[in-house]
Short mmCIF file of C-alpha atoms in Angstrom, two decimals:
data_model
loop_
_atom_site.label_atom_id
_atom_site.label_comp_id
_atom_site.label_asym_id
_atom_site.label_seq_id
_atom_site.Cartn_x
_atom_site.Cartn_y
_atom_site.Cartn_z
CA MET X 1 76.78 -25.98 -67.97
CA PRO X 2 75.81 -22.89 -65.98
CA GLY X 3 73.20 -23.31 -63.11
CA PRO X 4 69.94 -21.29 -62.74
CA ARG X 5 70.17 -17.70 -61.71
CA PRO X 6 68.89 -17.14 -58.16
CA GLY X 7 67.16 -13.81 -58.87
CA ILE X 8 64.94 -15.27 -61.61
CA THR X 9 63.77 -18.15 -59.35
CA ARG X 10 62.85 -15.73 -56.50
CA TRP X 11 60.71 -13.57 -58.80
CA ARG X 12 58.86 -16.65 -60.10
CA ILE X 13 57.99 -17.98 -56.61
CA LEU X 14 56.80 -14.66 -55.10
CA PRO X 15 53.69 -14.28 -57.32
CA LEU X 16 52.77 -17.88 -56.57
CA LEU X 17 52.91 -17.25 -52.80
CA CYS X 18 50.78 -14.11 -53.13
CA THR X 19 48.19 -16.01 -55.13
CA LEU X 20 48.03 -18.78 -52.54
CA PHE X 21 47.66 -16.21 -49.69
CA ALA X 22 44.80 -14.46 -51.50
CA LEU X 23 43.03 -17.75 -52.05
CA PHE X 24 43.44 -18.53 -48.33
CA LEU X 25 41.78 -15.24 -47.39
CA ALA X 26 38.96 -15.76 -49.87
CA VAL X 27 37.99 -19.20 -48.56
CA PRO X 28 35.07 -18.77 -46.08
CA ARG X 29 35.76 -20.11 -42.59
CA PRO X 30 33.25 -20.69 -39.75
CA ALA X 31 33.26 -17.92 -37.14
CA ALA X 32 34.34 -18.82 -33.64
CA ALA X 33 31.34 -19.45 -31.44
CA GLY X 34 30.85 -16.58 -28.98
CA PRO X 35 29.05 -16.62 -25.62
CA LEU X 36 25.70 -15.77 -27.23
CA ASP X 37 25.98 -18.58 -29.81
CA ALA X 38 26.93 -21.08 -27.12
CA ALA X 39 23.98 -20.01 -24.94
CA LEU X 40 21.56 -20.27 -27.89
CA GLY X 41 22.89 -23.73 -28.64
CA TYR X 42 21.93 -24.86 -25.15
CA LEU X 43 18.46 -23.30 -25.47
CA ALA X 44 17.87 -25.07 -28.77
CA ALA X 45 18.94 -28.47 -27.44
CA GLY X 46 15.50 -29.25 -26.04
CA SER X 47 16.25 -30.66 -22.57
CA TYR X 48 15.41 -28.78 -19.38
CA ASP X 49 18.94 -29.09 -18.01
CA GLU X 50 20.50 -27.61 -21.14
CA THR X 51 17.88 -24.85 -21.26
CA LEU X 52 18.79 -23.96 -17.69
CA ILE X 53 22.48 -23.81 -18.67
CA GLY X 54 21.55 -21.61 -21.63
CA VAL X 55 19.60 -19.15 -19.45
CA ASN X 56 22.51 -18.80 -17.05
CA ALA X 57 24.93 -18.40 -19.97
CA LEU X 58 22.77 -15.62 -21.43
CA ALA X 59 22.76 -13.83 -18.08
CA ALA X 60 26.57 -13.92 -17.99
CA SER X 61 27.12 -13.16 -21.69
CA GLY X 62 26.49 -9.42 -21.62
CA ALA X 63 25.20 -9.65 -25.22
CA SER X 64 22.85 -6.92 -26.41
CA ARG X 65 20.26 -9.51 -27.50
CA ALA X 66 20.35 -11.47 -24.27
CA ALA X 67 17.60 -9.53 -22.45
CA ALA X 68 15.16 -9.81 -25.37
CA ILE X 69 15.76 -13.57 -25.67
CA VAL X 70 15.31 -14.22 -21.94
CA GLN X 71 12.17 -12.06 -21.90
CA ALA X 72 10.76 -14.02 -24.84
CA LEU X 73 11.46 -17.27 -22.99
CA ASN X 74 9.73 -15.84 -19.92
CA ASP X 75 6.67 -14.86 -22.00
CA GLY X 76 6.52 -18.19 -23.87
CA ASN X 77 7.40 -16.53 -27.18
CA LEU X 78 10.73 -18.29 -27.89
CA TYR X 79 10.58 -20.94 -30.62
CA VAL X 80 13.08 -23.39 -32.09
CA ALA X 81 13.18 -24.76 -35.66
CA ASP X 82 14.32 -28.19 -36.80
CA ASP X 83 17.73 -26.74 -37.69
CA HIS X 84 18.07 -25.46 -34.08
CA THR X 85 17.57 -21.82 -35.10
CA LEU X 86 15.78 -19.82 -32.43
CA TYR X 87 13.03 -17.32 -33.24
CA ILE X 88 11.13 -14.73 -31.20
CA ALA X 89 7.43 -14.07 -31.85
CA ASP X 90 5.87 -10.68 -31.12
CA PRO X 91 2.21 -10.33 -29.94
CA SER X 92 1.02 -10.31 -33.57
CA GLY X 93 2.87 -13.56 -34.34
CA LYS X 94 5.61 -11.96 -36.47
CA LEU X 95 8.89 -13.86 -36.15
CA THR X 96 12.44 -12.55 -35.87
CA VAL X 97 15.72 -14.42 -35.58
CA ALA X 98 16.65 -14.50 -31.89
CA ALA X 99 20.40 -14.16 -32.43
CA THR X 100 20.27 -11.11 -34.73
CA GLY X 101 16.79 -9.62 -34.61
CA ALA X 102 16.50 -9.99 -38.40
CA PRO X 103 13.10 -10.90 -39.90
CA ALA X 104 12.40 -14.61 -40.30
CA PRO X 105 11.51 -16.07 -43.72
CA ALA X 106 8.11 -14.83 -44.82
CA ASP X 107 6.59 -18.31 -45.11
CA LEU X 108 7.64 -19.34 -41.58
CA THR X 109 4.98 -19.32 -38.84
CA THR X 110 4.82 -20.43 -35.23
CA ASP X 111 2.91 -23.53 -36.36
CA ASP X 112 6.12 -24.72 -38.03
CA LEU X 113 8.16 -24.32 -34.83
CA ASP X 114 8.36 -25.80 -31.36
CA THR X 115 8.10 -23.69 -28.22
CA VAL X 116 11.15 -23.77 -25.96
CA ARG X 117 9.78 -25.51 -22.88
CA VAL X 118 10.33 -24.34 -19.29
CA ASN X 119 9.72 -25.73 -15.83
CA ASN X 120 9.76 -24.16 -12.37
CA ARG X 121 13.55 -24.33 -12.09
CA ILE X 122 13.94 -22.57 -15.41
CA ARG X 123 11.33 -19.94 -14.48
CA ASN X 124 13.30 -19.09 -11.35
CA ALA X 125 16.50 -18.87 -13.39
CA VAL X 126 14.75 -16.69 -15.97
CA SER X 127 13.55 -14.30 -13.26
CA ALA X 128 17.07 -14.02 -11.87
CA ALA X 129 18.54 -13.61 -15.37
CA LEU X 130 16.12 -10.79 -16.20
CA GLY X 131 17.17 -9.07 -13.00
CA ALA X 132 20.86 -9.47 -13.78
CA LEU X 133 20.45 -8.28 -17.38
CA THR X 134 18.70 -5.06 -16.31
CA LEU X 135 21.27 -4.20 -13.66
CA GLN X 136 23.00 -1.97 -16.22
CA ALA X 137 19.83 -0.20 -17.40
CA PRO X 138 20.02 3.61 -17.70
CA ASP X 139 16.97 4.11 -15.46
CA PRO X 140 17.87 3.88 -11.73
CA ALA X 141 14.35 2.66 -10.92
CA LYS X 142 14.81 -0.31 -13.27
CA ARG X 143 18.22 -1.07 -11.78
CA LEU X 144 16.74 -0.96 -8.29
CA ALA X 145 13.90 -3.31 -9.27
CA ALA X 146 16.44 -5.64 -10.90
CA ALA X 147 18.62 -5.69 -7.78
CA LYS X 148 15.57 -6.55 -5.64
CA ALA X 149 14.64 -9.35 -8.05
CA VAL X 150 18.14 -10.81 -7.80
CA PHE X 151 17.97 -10.57 -4.00
CA ALA X 152 14.69 -12.50 -4.02
CA GLN X 153 15.98 -15.23 -6.38
CA ARG X 154 19.55 -15.51 -5.02
CA ASP X 155 20.74 -17.29 -8.16
CA ALA X 156 24.48 -17.86 -8.12
CA ALA X 157 24.62 -17.41 -11.90
CA ALA X 158 23.73 -13.73 -11.42
CA LEU X 159 26.75 -13.07 -9.17
CA PRO X 160 29.16 -11.89 -11.93
CA GLY X 161 26.55 -9.46 -13.24
CA VAL X 162 25.82 -8.16 -9.75
CA GLU X 163 29.49 -7.60 -8.98
CA ALA X 164 30.06 -5.87 -12.32
CA ALA X 165 27.06 -3.59 -11.75
CA LEU X 166 28.13 -2.90 -8.16
CA ALA X 167 31.55 -1.73 -9.33
CA HIS X 168 30.03 0.93 -11.60
CA GLU X 169 26.91 1.93 -9.63
CA SER X 170 26.70 5.54 -8.39
CA ASP X 171 23.12 5.72 -7.06
CA PRO X 172 23.24 5.09 -3.25
CA ALA X 173 19.90 3.25 -3.06
CA VAL X 174 20.71 0.99 -6.01
CA LYS X 175 24.21 0.36 -4.69
CA ALA X 176 22.84 -0.70 -1.30
CA ALA X 177 20.33 -3.04 -2.98
CA LEU X 178 23.10 -4.54 -5.13
CA ALA X 179 25.28 -5.10 -2.06
CA GLU X 180 22.39 -6.89 -0.32
CA ALA X 181 21.75 -9.02 -3.43
CA ARG X 182 25.44 -9.98 -3.52
CA ALA X 183 25.37 -10.84 0.20
CA ALA X 184 22.28 -13.03 -0.28
CA ILE X 185 24.01 -14.96 -3.09
CA LEU X 186 27.28 -15.37 -1.18
CA LEU X 187 25.46 -16.65 1.87
CA ALA X 188 23.94 -19.52 -0.11
CA LYS X 189 27.06 -20.48 -2.07
CA ALA X 190 29.28 -23.30 -0.83
CA ASP X 191 32.65 -22.16 -2.19
CA VAL X 192 32.85 -18.79 -0.43
CA ALA X 193 35.58 -17.64 1.94
CA GLU X 194 34.61 -17.38 5.59
CA ALA X 195 35.46 -13.67 5.69
CA ASP X 196 33.10 -12.98 2.78
CA ARG X 197 30.33 -14.94 4.47
CA LEU X 198 30.79 -13.04 7.72
CA ALA X 199 30.59 -9.76 5.83
CA ALA X 200 27.41 -10.98 4.13
CA VAL X 201 25.89 -11.96 7.48
CA HIS X 202 26.66 -8.54 8.93
CA LEU X 203 25.22 -6.72 5.91
CA LEU X 204 21.98 -8.73 6.02
CA GLY X 205 21.77 -8.09 9.75
CA GLN X 206 21.88 -4.36 9.00
CA ARG X 207 19.01 -4.81 6.53
CA GLY X 208 17.00 -6.10 9.50
CA ASP X 209 13.76 -7.29 7.92
CA GLU X 210 11.99 -10.65 7.76
CA ALA X 211 13.60 -11.53 4.42
CA ALA X 212 17.06 -11.04 5.93
CA GLU X 213 16.10 -13.13 8.96
CA ALA X 214 14.90 -15.96 6.70
CA LEU X 215 18.19 -15.90 4.79
CA LEU X 216 20.21 -16.04 7.98
CA ARG X 217 18.13 -18.95 9.27
CA GLY X 218 18.68 -20.79 5.99
CA LEU X 219 22.45 -21.05 6.24
CA PRO X 220 23.90 -24.24 4.70
CA ALA X 221 24.55 -27.01 7.21
CA ASP X 222 28.26 -27.01 6.42
CA ALA X 223 28.70 -23.30 7.19
CA PRO X 224 31.63 -22.54 9.54
CA ALA X 225 30.85 -22.26 13.24
CA ALA X 226 31.89 -18.60 13.31
CA VAL X 227 29.43 -17.80 10.52
CA LYS X 228 26.62 -19.64 12.33
CA ALA X 229 27.36 -17.79 15.59
CA ALA X 230 27.37 -14.44 13.79
CA ALA X 231 24.09 -15.34 12.08
CA GLN X 232 22.43 -16.20 15.43
CA SER X 233 23.57 -12.89 16.87
CA GLU X 234 22.16 -10.97 13.90
CA ILE X 235 18.90 -12.94 14.07
CA ALA X 236 18.43 -11.94 17.72
CA SER X 237 19.11 -8.31 16.80
CA ILE X 238 16.65 -8.47 13.91
CA GLN X 239 13.93 -9.97 16.13
CA THR X 240 14.33 -7.19 18.67
CA ARG X 241 14.18 -4.58 15.92
CA LEU X 242 11.15 -6.19 14.30
CA ALA X 243 9.34 -6.36 17.64
CA LEU X 244 9.94 -2.63 18.13
CA TRP X 245 8.79 -1.76 14.61
CA GLY X 246 5.80 -4.07 15.08
CA ALA X 247 4.79 -2.17 18.21
CA LEU X 248 5.18 1.14 16.36
CA GLN X 249 3.14 -0.25 13.46
CA ASN X 250 0.37 -1.12 15.94
CA VAL X 251 0.54 2.41 17.28
CA TRP X 252 0.10 3.74 13.74
CA TYR X 253 -2.82 1.38 13.11
CA GLY X 254 -4.29 2.51 16.42
CA LEU X 255 -3.91 6.16 15.47
CA SER X 256 -5.60 5.56 12.13
CA LEU X 257 -8.44 3.65 13.83
CA GLY X 258 -8.62 6.38 16.47
CA SER X 259 -8.97 9.03 13.75
CA VAL X 260 -11.93 7.10 12.33
CA LEU X 261 -13.49 6.89 15.81
CA LEU X 262 -12.81 10.60 16.30
CA LEU X 263 -14.64 11.49 13.08
CA ALA X 264 -17.57 9.27 14.02
CA ALA X 265 -17.73 10.55 17.63
CA ILE X 266 -16.91 14.23 17.29
CA GLY X 267 -20.40 15.08 16.02
CA LEU X 268 -21.91 13.02 18.82
CA ALA X 269 -19.74 14.95 21.30
CA ILE X 270 -21.80 18.00 20.37
CA THR X 271 -25.30 16.52 20.17
CA PHE X 272 -24.89 14.21 23.17
CA GLY X 273 -22.04 15.77 25.11
CA VAL X 274 -23.08 19.40 24.80
CA MET X 275 -26.83 19.22 24.24
CA GLY X 276 -27.51 16.12 26.33
CA VAL X 277 -29.48 14.44 23.51
CA ILE X 278 -29.07 10.67 23.14
CA ASN X 279 -29.23 10.60 19.36
CA MET X 280 -29.53 7.00 18.16
CA ALA X 281 -29.82 8.28 14.58
CA HIS X 282 -26.25 9.61 14.65
CA GLY X 283 -24.99 6.59 12.69
CA GLU X 284 -27.55 7.26 9.95
CA LEU X 285 -26.29 10.84 9.64
CA VAL X 286 -22.83 9.35 9.08
CA MET X 287 -24.38 7.08 6.46
CA LEU X 288 -25.93 10.06 4.65
CA GLY X 289 -22.46 11.59 4.33
CA ALA X 290 -21.16 8.38 2.74
CA TYR X 291 -24.06 8.24 0.27
CA THR X 292 -23.50 11.89 -0.59
CA THR X 293 -19.94 10.95 -1.54
CA PHE X 294 -21.30 8.14 -3.72
CA VAL X 295 -23.71 10.50 -5.51
CA VAL X 296 -20.92 13.05 -6.08
CA GLN X 297 -18.66 10.40 -7.62
CA GLN X 298 -21.44 9.04 -9.82
CA SER X 299 -22.21 12.55 -11.08
CA ILE X 300 -18.52 13.19 -11.80
CA ARG X 301 -18.18 9.86 -13.63
CA THR X 302 -21.16 10.82 -15.80
CA TYR X 303 -20.54 14.49 -16.52
CA ALA X 304 -16.87 15.27 -15.74
CA PRO X 305 -14.67 12.15 -15.53
CA GLY X 306 -11.52 14.25 -15.43
CA LEU X 307 -12.49 15.58 -12.00
CA PHE X 308 -12.66 12.17 -10.31
CA ASP X 309 -9.45 12.69 -8.31
CA ALA X 310 -11.00 15.89 -6.91
CA SER X 311 -14.21 14.13 -5.81
CA LEU X 312 -13.10 13.91 -2.17
CA PHE X 313 -12.59 17.68 -2.13
CA ILE X 314 -16.08 18.30 -3.55
CA ALA X 315 -17.94 15.76 -1.37
CA PRO X 316 -17.15 17.03 2.19
CA PRO X 317 -18.95 20.41 2.00
CA LEU X 318 -21.95 18.77 0.32
CA ALA X 319 -22.02 15.97 2.89
CA PHE X 320 -21.86 18.55 5.68
CA VAL X 321 -24.82 20.45 4.21
CA VAL X 322 -26.93 17.32 3.57
CA SER X 323 -26.40 15.74 7.00
CA GLY X 324 -26.62 19.12 8.74
CA ALA X 325 -29.92 19.92 7.04
CA VAL X 326 -31.36 16.53 8.01
CA GLY X 327 -30.11 17.10 11.57
CA ILE X 328 -31.80 20.49 11.80
CA ALA X 329 -35.04 18.95 10.46
CA ILE X 330 -34.84 16.23 13.13
CA GLU X 331 -34.24 18.78 15.89
CA ARG X 332 -37.06 21.08 14.79
CA SER X 333 -39.60 18.31 14.21
CA VAL X 334 -38.86 15.90 17.08
CA ILE X 335 -36.00 16.70 19.45
CA ARG X 336 -37.15 20.15 20.58
CA PHE X 337 -40.24 18.63 22.16
CA LEU X 338 -38.21 16.10 24.15
CA TYR X 339 -35.47 18.10 25.92
CA GLY X 340 -35.09 16.87 29.49
CA ARG X 341 -36.60 13.46 28.67
CA PRO X 342 -33.60 11.32 27.65
CA LEU X 343 -35.42 7.98 27.46
CA GLU X 344 -38.08 9.35 25.11
CA THR X 345 -35.36 11.04 23.04
CA LEU X 346 -33.54 7.71 22.72
CA LEU X 347 -36.69 5.90 21.55
CA ALA X 348 -37.66 8.68 19.13
CA THR X 349 -34.23 8.91 17.49
CA TRP X 350 -34.04 5.11 17.27
CA GLY X 351 -37.29 5.19 15.30
CA LEU X 352 -35.86 7.95 13.10
CA SER X 353 -32.79 5.83 12.44
CA LEU X 354 -35.02 3.03 11.10
CA ILE X 355 -36.88 5.52 8.91
CA LEU X 356 -33.63 6.90 7.46
CA GLN X 357 -32.27 3.41 6.78
CA GLN X 358 -35.44 2.39 4.94
CA ALA X 359 -35.49 5.64 2.97
CA VAL X 360 -31.93 4.98 1.76
CA ARG X 361 -32.86 1.38 0.86
CA SER X 362 -35.81 2.64 -1.16
CA ILE X 363 -33.69 5.18 -3.06
CA PHE X 364 -30.36 3.38 -3.53
CA GLY X 365 -31.23 -0.26 -2.84
CA ALA X 366 -29.96 -2.57 -0.11
CA ASP X 367 -26.74 -3.56 -1.90
CA ASN X 368 -23.37 -2.05 -1.11
CA ARG X 369 -22.42 0.92 -3.25
CA GLN X 370 -18.94 1.37 -4.64
CA VAL X 371 -17.09 4.56 -3.74
CA GLY X 372 -13.81 4.84 -5.62
CA THR X 373 -10.47 5.88 -4.19
CA PRO X 374 -8.66 8.72 -5.98
CA ALA X 375 -5.19 7.99 -7.31
CA TRP X 376 -3.54 10.26 -4.74
CA MET X 377 -4.94 8.06 -1.92
CA SER X 378 -4.09 4.69 -3.45
CA GLY X 379 -0.39 4.25 -2.67
CA SER X 380 1.82 3.68 0.33
CA PHE X 381 5.34 4.53 1.40
CA PRO X 382 7.84 3.13 3.91
CA LEU X 383 8.85 5.13 6.96
CA GLY X 384 11.69 3.31 8.67
CA GLY X 385 10.19 -0.08 9.38
CA LEU X 386 6.61 1.20 9.05
CA THR X 387 4.32 1.00 6.05
CA ILE X 388 2.15 4.11 5.76
CA THR X 389 -0.79 3.92 3.37
CA ASP X 390 -1.78 7.18 1.69
CA GLY X 391 -5.48 6.56 2.36
CA ARG X 392 -5.10 6.11 6.12
CA LEU X 393 -2.75 9.08 6.33
CA ALA X 394 -5.28 11.24 4.49
CA ILE X 395 -8.02 10.19 6.95
CA VAL X 396 -5.81 11.02 9.95
CA VAL X 397 -5.04 14.46 8.52
CA PHE X 398 -8.71 14.99 7.62
CA ALA X 399 -9.84 14.09 11.15
CA LEU X 400 -7.36 16.54 12.70
CA VAL X 401 -8.42 19.29 10.28
CA VAL X 402 -12.10 18.74 11.12
CA PHE X 403 -11.26 18.76 14.84
CA GLY X 404 -9.29 21.99 14.50
CA LEU X 405 -12.05 23.71 12.50
CA LEU X 406 -14.65 22.64 15.06
CA LEU X 407 -12.53 24.10 17.86
CA LEU X 408 -12.29 27.38 15.94
CA VAL X 409 -16.06 27.46 15.45
CA LEU X 410 -16.77 26.80 19.12
CA ASN X 411 -14.11 29.14 20.54
CA ARG X 412 -13.73 31.93 17.97
CA THR X 413 -17.23 32.57 16.57
CA SER X 414 -20.42 34.12 17.89
CA LEU X 415 -22.22 30.82 17.37
CA GLY X 416 -19.66 29.09 19.57
CA LEU X 417 -19.98 31.77 22.24
CA GLN X 418 -23.76 31.51 22.28
CA LEU X 419 -23.61 27.72 22.24
CA ARG X 420 -21.34 27.70 25.27
CA ALA X 421 -23.57 30.20 27.03
CA VAL X 422 -26.69 28.10 26.45
CA THR X 423 -24.81 24.98 27.57
CA GLN X 424 -23.61 26.52 30.83
CA ASN X 425 -26.83 28.33 31.82
CA ARG X 426 -29.78 28.11 29.46
CA ARG X 427 -32.09 30.47 31.39
CA MET X 428 -29.44 33.14 31.84
CA ALA X 429 -28.55 32.94 28.12
CA GLY X 430 -32.21 33.37 27.21
CA SER X 431 -32.56 36.37 29.50
CA MET X 432 -29.56 37.96 27.72
CA GLY X 433 -31.41 37.86 24.40
CA ILE X 434 -29.94 34.67 22.95
CA LYS X 435 -32.54 32.78 20.96
CA THR X 436 -32.03 29.41 22.59
CA GLY X 437 -34.29 27.55 20.18
CA ARG X 438 -32.29 28.78 17.19
CA ILE X 439 -29.01 27.86 18.93
CA ASP X 440 -30.38 24.39 19.67
CA ALA X 441 -31.19 23.84 16.00
CA LEU X 442 -27.84 25.17 14.77
CA THR X 443 -25.90 23.15 17.33
CA PHE X 444 -27.69 19.95 16.42
CA GLY X 445 -27.12 20.77 12.74
CA LEU X 446 -23.42 21.36 13.39
CA GLY X 447 -23.03 17.98 15.10
CA SER X 448 -25.00 16.29 12.34
CA GLY X 449 -22.94 18.00 9.63
CA VAL X 450 -19.72 16.77 11.24
CA ALA X 451 -21.24 13.27 11.22
CA GLY X 452 -21.66 13.71 7.46
CA LEU X 453 -17.96 14.54 7.18
CA ALA X 454 -17.23 11.29 9.00
CA GLY X 455 -19.26 9.50 6.36
CA VAL X 456 -17.02 10.89 3.61
CA ALA X 457 -13.96 9.39 5.29
CA LEU X 458 -15.65 6.09 6.15
CA SER X 459 -16.71 5.64 2.52
CA GLN X 460 -13.02 5.02 1.76
CA ILE X 461 -12.50 2.21 4.26
CA ASP X 462 -15.91 0.58 4.73
CA ASN X 463 -18.85 -0.64 2.68
CA VAL X 464 -21.34 2.09 1.81
CA SER X 465 -24.66 0.51 2.74
CA PRO X 466 -27.77 1.44 4.76
CA ASN X 467 -26.16 -0.22 7.79
CA LEU X 468 -22.89 1.73 7.62
CA GLY X 469 -23.53 3.86 10.71
CA GLN X 470 -24.63 0.98 12.94
CA GLY X 471 -21.07 -0.28 13.25
CA TYR X 472 -19.85 2.99 14.77
CA ILE X 473 -22.66 4.25 17.00
CA ILE X 474 -21.67 2.17 20.06
CA ASP X 475 -17.99 3.01 19.65
CA SER X 476 -18.88 6.69 19.32
CA PHE X 477 -20.79 6.69 22.61
CA MET X 478 -17.90 4.86 24.27
CA VAL X 479 -15.45 7.51 23.06
CA VAL X 480 -17.62 10.43 24.22
CA VAL X 481 -18.32 8.94 27.66
CA PHE X 482 -14.71 7.87 28.20
CA GLY X 483 -13.23 11.20 27.10
CA GLY X 484 -15.63 13.33 29.09
CA VAL X 485 -19.15 14.39 28.18
CA GLY X 486 -19.10 17.67 26.25
CA ASN X 487 -15.29 18.03 26.04
CA LEU X 488 -13.83 17.95 22.53
CA TRP X 489 -10.27 17.45 23.76
CA GLY X 490 -11.52 14.51 25.80
CA THR X 491 -13.12 13.11 22.65
CA LEU X 492 -9.78 13.39 20.82
CA VAL X 493 -7.81 11.71 23.61
CA GLY X 494 -10.49 9.07 24.13
CA ALA X 495 -10.69 8.17 20.42
CA LEU X 496 -6.92 7.82 20.01
CA THR X 497 -6.56 5.91 23.30
CA LEU X 498 -9.30 3.43 22.45
CA GLY X 499 -7.96 3.03 18.90
CA ILE X 500 -4.43 2.19 20.08
CA ALA X 501 -5.66 -0.06 22.90
CA ASN X 502 -7.91 -1.94 20.49
CA LYS X 503 -5.04 -2.61 18.05
CA PHE X 504 -2.79 -3.91 20.83
CA LEU X 505 -5.54 -6.20 22.17
CA GLU X 506 -6.60 -7.68 18.81
CA PRO X 507 -3.56 -9.95 18.29
CA TYR X 508 -4.12 -11.57 21.68
CA ALA X 509 -7.88 -11.48 22.26
CA GLY X 510 -9.34 -11.16 18.76
CA ALA X 511 -11.44 -8.31 17.39
CA VAL X 512 -14.71 -9.14 19.20
CA LEU X 513 -13.25 -10.14 22.56
CA GLY X 514 -10.93 -7.12 22.42
CA LYS X 515 -13.91 -4.77 22.17
CA ILE X 516 -15.61 -6.55 25.05
CA VAL X 517 -12.49 -6.12 27.19
CA LEU X 518 -12.41 -2.42 26.32
CA LEU X 519 -16.09 -2.01 27.16
CA VAL X 520 -15.61 -3.65 30.56
CA ALA X 521 -12.55 -1.48 31.20
CA ILE X 522 -14.51 1.69 30.35
CA ILE X 523 -17.37 0.66 32.65
CA LEU X 524 -14.92 0.15 35.51
CA PHE X 525 -13.26 3.47 34.69
CA ILE X 526 -16.60 5.32 34.71
CA GLN X 527 -17.31 3.89 38.15
CA LYS X 528 -14.26 5.79 39.39
CA ARG X 529 -14.63 8.90 37.19
CA PRO X 530 -18.29 9.28 36.22
CA ARG X 531 -17.57 12.38 34.10
CA GLY X 532 -14.78 10.75 32.09
CA LEU X 533 -11.20 11.86 31.52
CA PHE X 534 -12.03 15.57 31.13
CA ALA X 535 -15.14 16.69 32.98
CA LEU X 536 -17.17 19.61 31.64
CA ARG X 537 -20.32 20.99 33.19
CA GLY X 538 -23.11 21.02 30.63
CA ARG X 539 -26.88 20.87 30.36
CA ALA X 540 -26.87 17.14 30.96
CA VAL X 541 -25.21 17.52 34.37
CA GLU X 542 -26.90 20.67 35.60
CA ALA X 543 -28.33 20.53 39.07
#
């Protein structure tokens, strides 16, 4: 009997194999769990330890949804269902599936879900994870902020993300911040090669700030001896550098304080130094300038809010006019009858100061008034190891501009020429046709107007109240007497010198005792040089 033909058997089996293969492909199979799924599984587990593992896994996953999930956890908007599905709620309460971003079932609300709980450890990990996940952001500013956040947290889980970002970073500032963040992480890790730790120590030493010093001091106890020695060397270098920058910062603070003293004293340098009038109402003229600034800002807020940032350009000329007009009225009504009688002038102007204070209380009330700071004066910027605030810098520049303009008026105008003539020899100036009474009024008005300009600047750094000027009148007299009566350059040097000296004394003696020490030093100095640093012959010292 013949056997089966091989060709027929082959053709019968082939369709059967194809059918079986098709059925195999058609049968659904569970997808392999990826890094995102594994991380979400930890977050849904419910325990703090597993949530912490999930946060770190999200940071290392590189998934597109990772940042949104970590942010939701940070904001308390991450929820878990009974089936361990995670959902994100937006501010309106609308839910989306955390893994995909797809809308949740319409009948599902946050009341049906449990919030994923966090503790302080998890919050720190979340902050570091957010930093690591934004290290690849398109915006360099966001990458820089993320690198600084990682540096502050020093979470070892962020190291892979930092190294990946560092390899592709092109912006120099961001790259430097990433390198510092990597060094901070390596310094705290236990399983790091000694060479890498030494490099991290050196890099943090180059950073040279207090944060770097704290990191170097916090080396693990089991760090190699060479690493500890290198860290001590860098700490000593950082301390020296910080001491130098601290001294320079005090100089800057002294210059900014000196500019305030200059503004407050420069008007007094005219009324007291040039005219010989002890004007105890000078502080109230400063106060009028500050209240003029307040009125200008209130008017702008009411009628033209868009001009608020320009308020400090509108206020100075108005403050100059208001304080100058009040000064001229004081000179014409009181001072002109008291020339040559300094004690009576002192008592009269002291009484006027009380009248001006009470008038302001009656009009504006006794409470402090708020004077806003324009946006262009509200920031700060680093300069080496210094922090320069825009507001203080603006006041320094303003004080120098006012000083320069006053020099031009006194040395390049007919009013300045006549003023100097009356100062040097009043009788001779009168015999040459100069109306000395008119010059007296204009000179007193000029000094008073400059006091008003000081009030504009002081409104940005002090409380605007009826007592504003009282805090600067003594300092102003000290500056004028120390610099040299009647000499504007002496006033400039005296203000800056006293400002810097005061800032260097404050850390050791305190604010009050520091001023007392300065006052005693000035008294001793005047015993040796009665006319101050720069002597100028004026009406007050005529024979």
